[in-house]
Coordinates of C-alpha atoms in Angstrom, one line a residue:
Chain T
Q6 CA 6.3 -37.8 -33.1
Q7 CA 8.9 -35.8 -31.1
Q8 CA 8.6 -32.7 -32.9
V9 CA 6.9 -29.4 -31.9
K10 CA 6.3 -27.2 -34.8
Q11 CA 6.2 -23.4 -34.3
S12 CA 5.0 -20.5 -36.4
P13 CA 5.5 -17.9 -37.5
Q14 CA 9.3 -17.8 -37.7
S15 CA 9.2 -14.0 -37.2
L16 CA 6.5 -11.4 -36.3
I17 CA 6.3 -7.7 -36.4
V18 CA 3.6 -6.2 -34.2
Q19 CA 2.8 -2.5 -33.3
K20 CA 3.0 -1.3 -29.7
G21 CA -0.2 -2.1 -28.0
G22 CA -1.1 -4.8 -30.4
I23 CA -1.6 -8.5 -29.8
S24 CA 1.2 -11.0 -30.7
I25 CA 0.2 -14.6 -31.5
I26 CA 2.5 -17.4 -31.8
N27 CA 1.2 -21.0 -32.5
C28 CA 2.6 -24.4 -31.8
A29 CA 1.5 -27.9 -32.9
Y30 CA 2.6 -31.3 -31.6
E31 CA 1.9 -34.9 -32.5
N32 CA 3.0 -36.9 -29.5
T33 CA -0.2 -37.3 -27.2
A34 CA 1.9 -38.3 -24.4
F35 CA 3.1 -34.7 -24.0
D36 CA 1.6 -33.3 -20.9
Y37 CA 3.4 -30.2 -20.1
F38 CA 3.6 -27.1 -22.4
P39 CA 5.8 -24.2 -21.5
W40 CA 6.8 -20.9 -23.2
Y41 CA 10.2 -19.4 -22.9
Q42 CA 11.4 -15.9 -23.8
Q43 CA 15.1 -15.5 -24.8
F44 CA 16.8 -12.1 -25.2
P45 CA 20.1 -12.0 -27.3
G46 CA 23.0 -13.6 -25.7
K47 CA 21.0 -14.8 -22.8
G48 CA 19.5 -18.2 -21.7
P49 CA 15.7 -18.8 -22.0
A50 CA 13.3 -17.8 -19.2
L51 CA 10.2 -19.5 -18.4
L52 CA 7.2 -17.3 -19.2
I53 CA 4.2 -19.4 -18.6
A54 CA 3.3 -23.1 -19.0
I55 CA 0.1 -25.1 -19.2
R56 CA -1.1 -28.7 -18.8
P57 CA -3.7 -30.3 -21.0
D58 CA -6.4 -30.3 -18.4
V59 CA -7.2 -26.7 -18.9
S60 CA -7.9 -24.8 -22.2
E61 CA -6.4 -21.5 -21.2
K62 CA -4.0 -20.0 -18.6
K63 CA -3.4 -16.3 -18.1
E64 CA -0.6 -14.6 -16.3
G65 CA -0.6 -10.8 -16.7
R66 CA -0.4 -9.9 -20.3
F67 CA 0.5 -13.4 -21.5
T68 CA -2.1 -16.1 -22.1
I69 CA -1.8 -19.7 -23.3
S70 CA -4.7 -21.2 -25.3
F71 CA -4.6 -24.8 -25.6
N72 CA -6.6 -27.0 -27.9
K73 CA -6.1 -30.8 -27.0
S74 CA -8.1 -32.2 -29.8
A75 CA -6.2 -30.3 -32.4
K76 CA -3.0 -30.7 -30.6
Q77 CA -2.2 -27.1 -30.8
F78 CA -1.4 -24.4 -28.4
S79 CA -0.7 -20.6 -28.7
L80 CA 0.9 -17.8 -26.9
H81 CA -1.0 -14.5 -26.9
I82 CA 0.8 -11.4 -25.7
M83 CA -1.7 -8.6 -25.0
D84 CA -0.7 -4.8 -25.2
S85 CA 2.6 -5.8 -26.7
Q86 CA 5.5 -3.5 -25.8
P87 CA 8.8 -2.9 -27.3
G88 CA 10.5 -4.6 -24.3
D89 CA 8.7 -7.8 -25.4
S90 CA 10.9 -8.0 -28.5
A91 CA 12.6 -11.3 -28.1
T92 CA 12.6 -14.7 -29.3
Y93 CA 9.8 -17.1 -28.0
F94 CA 10.1 -20.8 -27.9
C95 CA 7.3 -23.1 -27.2
A96 CA 8.2 -26.5 -25.7
A97 CA 6.6 -29.9 -24.7
S98 CA 7.5 -32.7 -22.5
R99 CA 6.2 -36.1 -21.4
P100 CA 5.2 -36.8 -17.7
F101 CA 7.9 -37.1 -15.3
Y102 CA 8.0 -40.3 -13.3
G103 CA 10.4 -40.9 -10.3
G104 CA 13.8 -41.8 -11.5
A105 CA 13.0 -41.1 -15.2
T106 CA 14.2 -38.0 -17.0
N107 CA 11.9 -36.3 -19.3
K108 CA 13.2 -34.0 -22.0
L109 CA 11.9 -30.7 -23.1
I110 CA 11.4 -30.6 -26.9
F111 CA 11.7 -27.1 -28.2
G112 CA 10.0 -25.5 -31.1
T113 CA 12.0 -23.7 -33.8
G114 CA 11.4 -20.2 -32.2
T115 CA 9.7 -17.0 -33.2
L116 CA 11.6 -13.8 -33.3
L117 CA 9.1 -11.0 -32.1
A118 CA 9.8 -7.4 -32.9
V119 CA 7.4 -5.0 -31.4
Q120 CA 7.6 -1.6 -33.0
P121 CA 7.1 1.7 -31.0
Chain J
G8 CA 12.9 -17.7 -8.2
A9 CA 15.5 -20.4 -8.6
V10 CA 18.8 -19.1 -10.1
V11 CA 21.3 -21.0 -12.4
S12 CA 24.8 -19.4 -12.8
Q13 CA 26.8 -20.3 -15.8
H14 CA 30.3 -19.3 -16.3
P15 CA 32.1 -18.0 -18.2
S16 CA 29.6 -16.0 -20.3
R17 CA 32.0 -15.7 -23.2
V18 CA 35.3 -17.5 -24.0
I19 CA 37.6 -17.3 -27.0
C20 CA 40.2 -20.0 -27.4
K21 CA 42.6 -21.3 -29.9
S22 CA 42.0 -24.5 -31.9
G23 CA 43.1 -27.6 -30.1
T24 CA 42.6 -26.3 -26.5
S25 CA 39.9 -27.5 -24.1
V26 CA 37.4 -25.3 -22.5
K27 CA 35.5 -25.9 -19.3
I28 CA 32.0 -24.5 -18.8
E29 CA 30.5 -24.5 -15.3
C30 CA 26.8 -24.6 -14.5
R31 CA 25.7 -24.0 -10.8
S32 CA 22.3 -24.0 -9.2
L33 CA 22.7 -21.2 -6.5
D34 CA 19.7 -21.6 -4.3
F35 CA 18.4 -25.0 -4.9
Q36 CA 19.5 -28.6 -5.5
A37 CA 19.4 -30.0 -9.0
T38 CA 19.5 -33.8 -9.4
T39 CA 19.4 -33.3 -13.2
M40 CA 21.0 -30.8 -15.5
F41 CA 20.7 -30.5 -19.1
W42 CA 23.2 -29.1 -21.6
Y43 CA 22.2 -27.4 -24.9
R44 CA 23.7 -26.0 -27.9
Q45 CA 22.2 -23.3 -29.9
F46 CA 23.4 -21.9 -33.2
P47 CA 22.4 -18.2 -34.2
K48 CA 18.7 -17.8 -34.9
Q49 CA 18.1 -21.5 -34.2
S50 CA 16.4 -23.5 -31.6
L51 CA 18.0 -25.2 -28.5
M52 CA 19.5 -28.4 -29.3
L53 CA 19.8 -31.0 -26.3
M54 CA 23.3 -32.4 -26.2
A55 CA 23.1 -34.5 -22.9
T56 CA 21.4 -35.0 -19.7
S57 CA 23.6 -35.0 -16.6
N58 CA 22.5 -36.8 -13.3
E59 CA 24.4 -36.2 -10.1
G60 CA 26.7 -39.1 -9.3
S61 CA 26.2 -41.0 -12.6
K62 CA 27.3 -40.8 -16.1
A63 CA 25.8 -38.3 -18.5
T64 CA 23.4 -39.6 -21.1
Y65 CA 24.2 -38.1 -24.6
E66 CA 21.8 -37.3 -27.4
Q67 CA 22.4 -39.1 -30.7
G68 CA 25.1 -37.6 -32.8
V69 CA 26.9 -35.9 -29.8
E70 CA 30.4 -37.1 -29.2
K71 CA 30.8 -38.0 -25.5
D72 CA 34.6 -37.8 -25.7
K73 CA 34.5 -34.4 -27.3
F74 CA 31.9 -33.0 -24.8
L75 CA 32.9 -34.2 -21.3
I76 CA 30.2 -33.7 -18.6
N77 CA 30.6 -34.1 -15.0
H78 CA 27.9 -33.7 -12.4
A79 CA 29.8 -34.2 -9.1
S80 CA 27.3 -32.4 -6.8
L81 CA 23.8 -31.4 -6.6
T82 CA 24.7 -27.8 -7.5
L83 CA 27.4 -28.1 -10.0
S84 CA 27.7 -29.6 -13.5
T85 CA 30.6 -28.9 -16.0
L86 CA 30.9 -29.2 -19.7
T87 CA 34.4 -29.6 -21.1
V88 CA 34.8 -29.1 -24.8
T89 CA 37.9 -31.1 -25.5
S90 CA 40.4 -30.2 -28.3
A91 CA 38.0 -27.4 -29.6
H92 CA 37.9 -26.7 -33.2
P93 CA 36.1 -23.8 -35.0
E94 CA 33.1 -25.9 -35.7
D95 CA 32.5 -26.2 -32.0
S96 CA 31.9 -22.4 -31.8
S97 CA 28.5 -22.1 -30.5
F98 CA 26.2 -20.8 -27.8
Y99 CA 26.1 -23.4 -24.9
I100 CA 23.3 -23.3 -22.3
C101 CA 22.7 -25.3 -19.2
S102 CA 19.5 -25.8 -17.3
A103 CA 18.6 -27.5 -14.1
R104 CA 15.6 -29.2 -12.7
L105 CA 14.6 -28.4 -9.1
V106 CA 14.6 -31.5 -7.0
G107 CA 11.0 -32.4 -6.1
T108 CA 9.6 -30.7 -9.2
S109 CA 8.6 -32.5 -12.4
E110 CA 9.2 -30.3 -15.3
K111 CA 10.4 -26.8 -14.2
L112 CA 13.6 -26.1 -15.8
F113 CA 15.7 -23.0 -15.0
F114 CA 18.3 -21.9 -17.5
G115 CA 21.8 -20.4 -17.2
S116 CA 22.6 -17.3 -19.1
G117 CA 24.6 -19.3 -21.6
T118 CA 28.3 -19.3 -22.7
Q119 CA 29.3 -18.0 -26.1
L120 CA 32.3 -20.2 -27.3
S121 CA 34.6 -18.8 -30.2
V122 CA 37.2 -21.2 -31.3
L123 CA 39.9 -19.5 -33.5

């Protein structure tokens, strides 16, 4: 119930192409779904996040698609660039209530390589 | 954006010594900080949740006497790996939650610990 399943494990995309990474969850109590980007030897950086009340969120070349009924969400990177080559993690957390500590549950990660 | 500074970025130590890792929120106050461990090409594993002024909450399987966490102020949390052994070699990452926000986590740049 606490798991977030992520696929694929690795992805190779040509420059200018679309990168798509998928995640699925089971716990319907999750209400916050962020995506993180991590470069080697660095900590993760928040890329974009979504809540279940919307089906899509777009920020620049990055789009999250959310399917509440299927309990799935995905990250789309449009016009992928070599600089996008990194590991991407999806995550999920439960609502935060005052005084409570909610935890981010991370997916297993996707290593993206964008070829020039 | 909020900045989390983690120090040192890399440490090499002899087996049996203790190592302290600092995590500072530079331009915001963080009532809650999280400590993660990450093995190569794997996801982030939450070790413990640190709340300012109180004892840390450790995840199942994490030895609290091995990994000492102190969160003495709203801007500083420390992780001390006591009597380090080669199996403690890993990438340790801290994150901090901005006071007044619900889920946004800001991550440090990580510390690569190598125990000889």
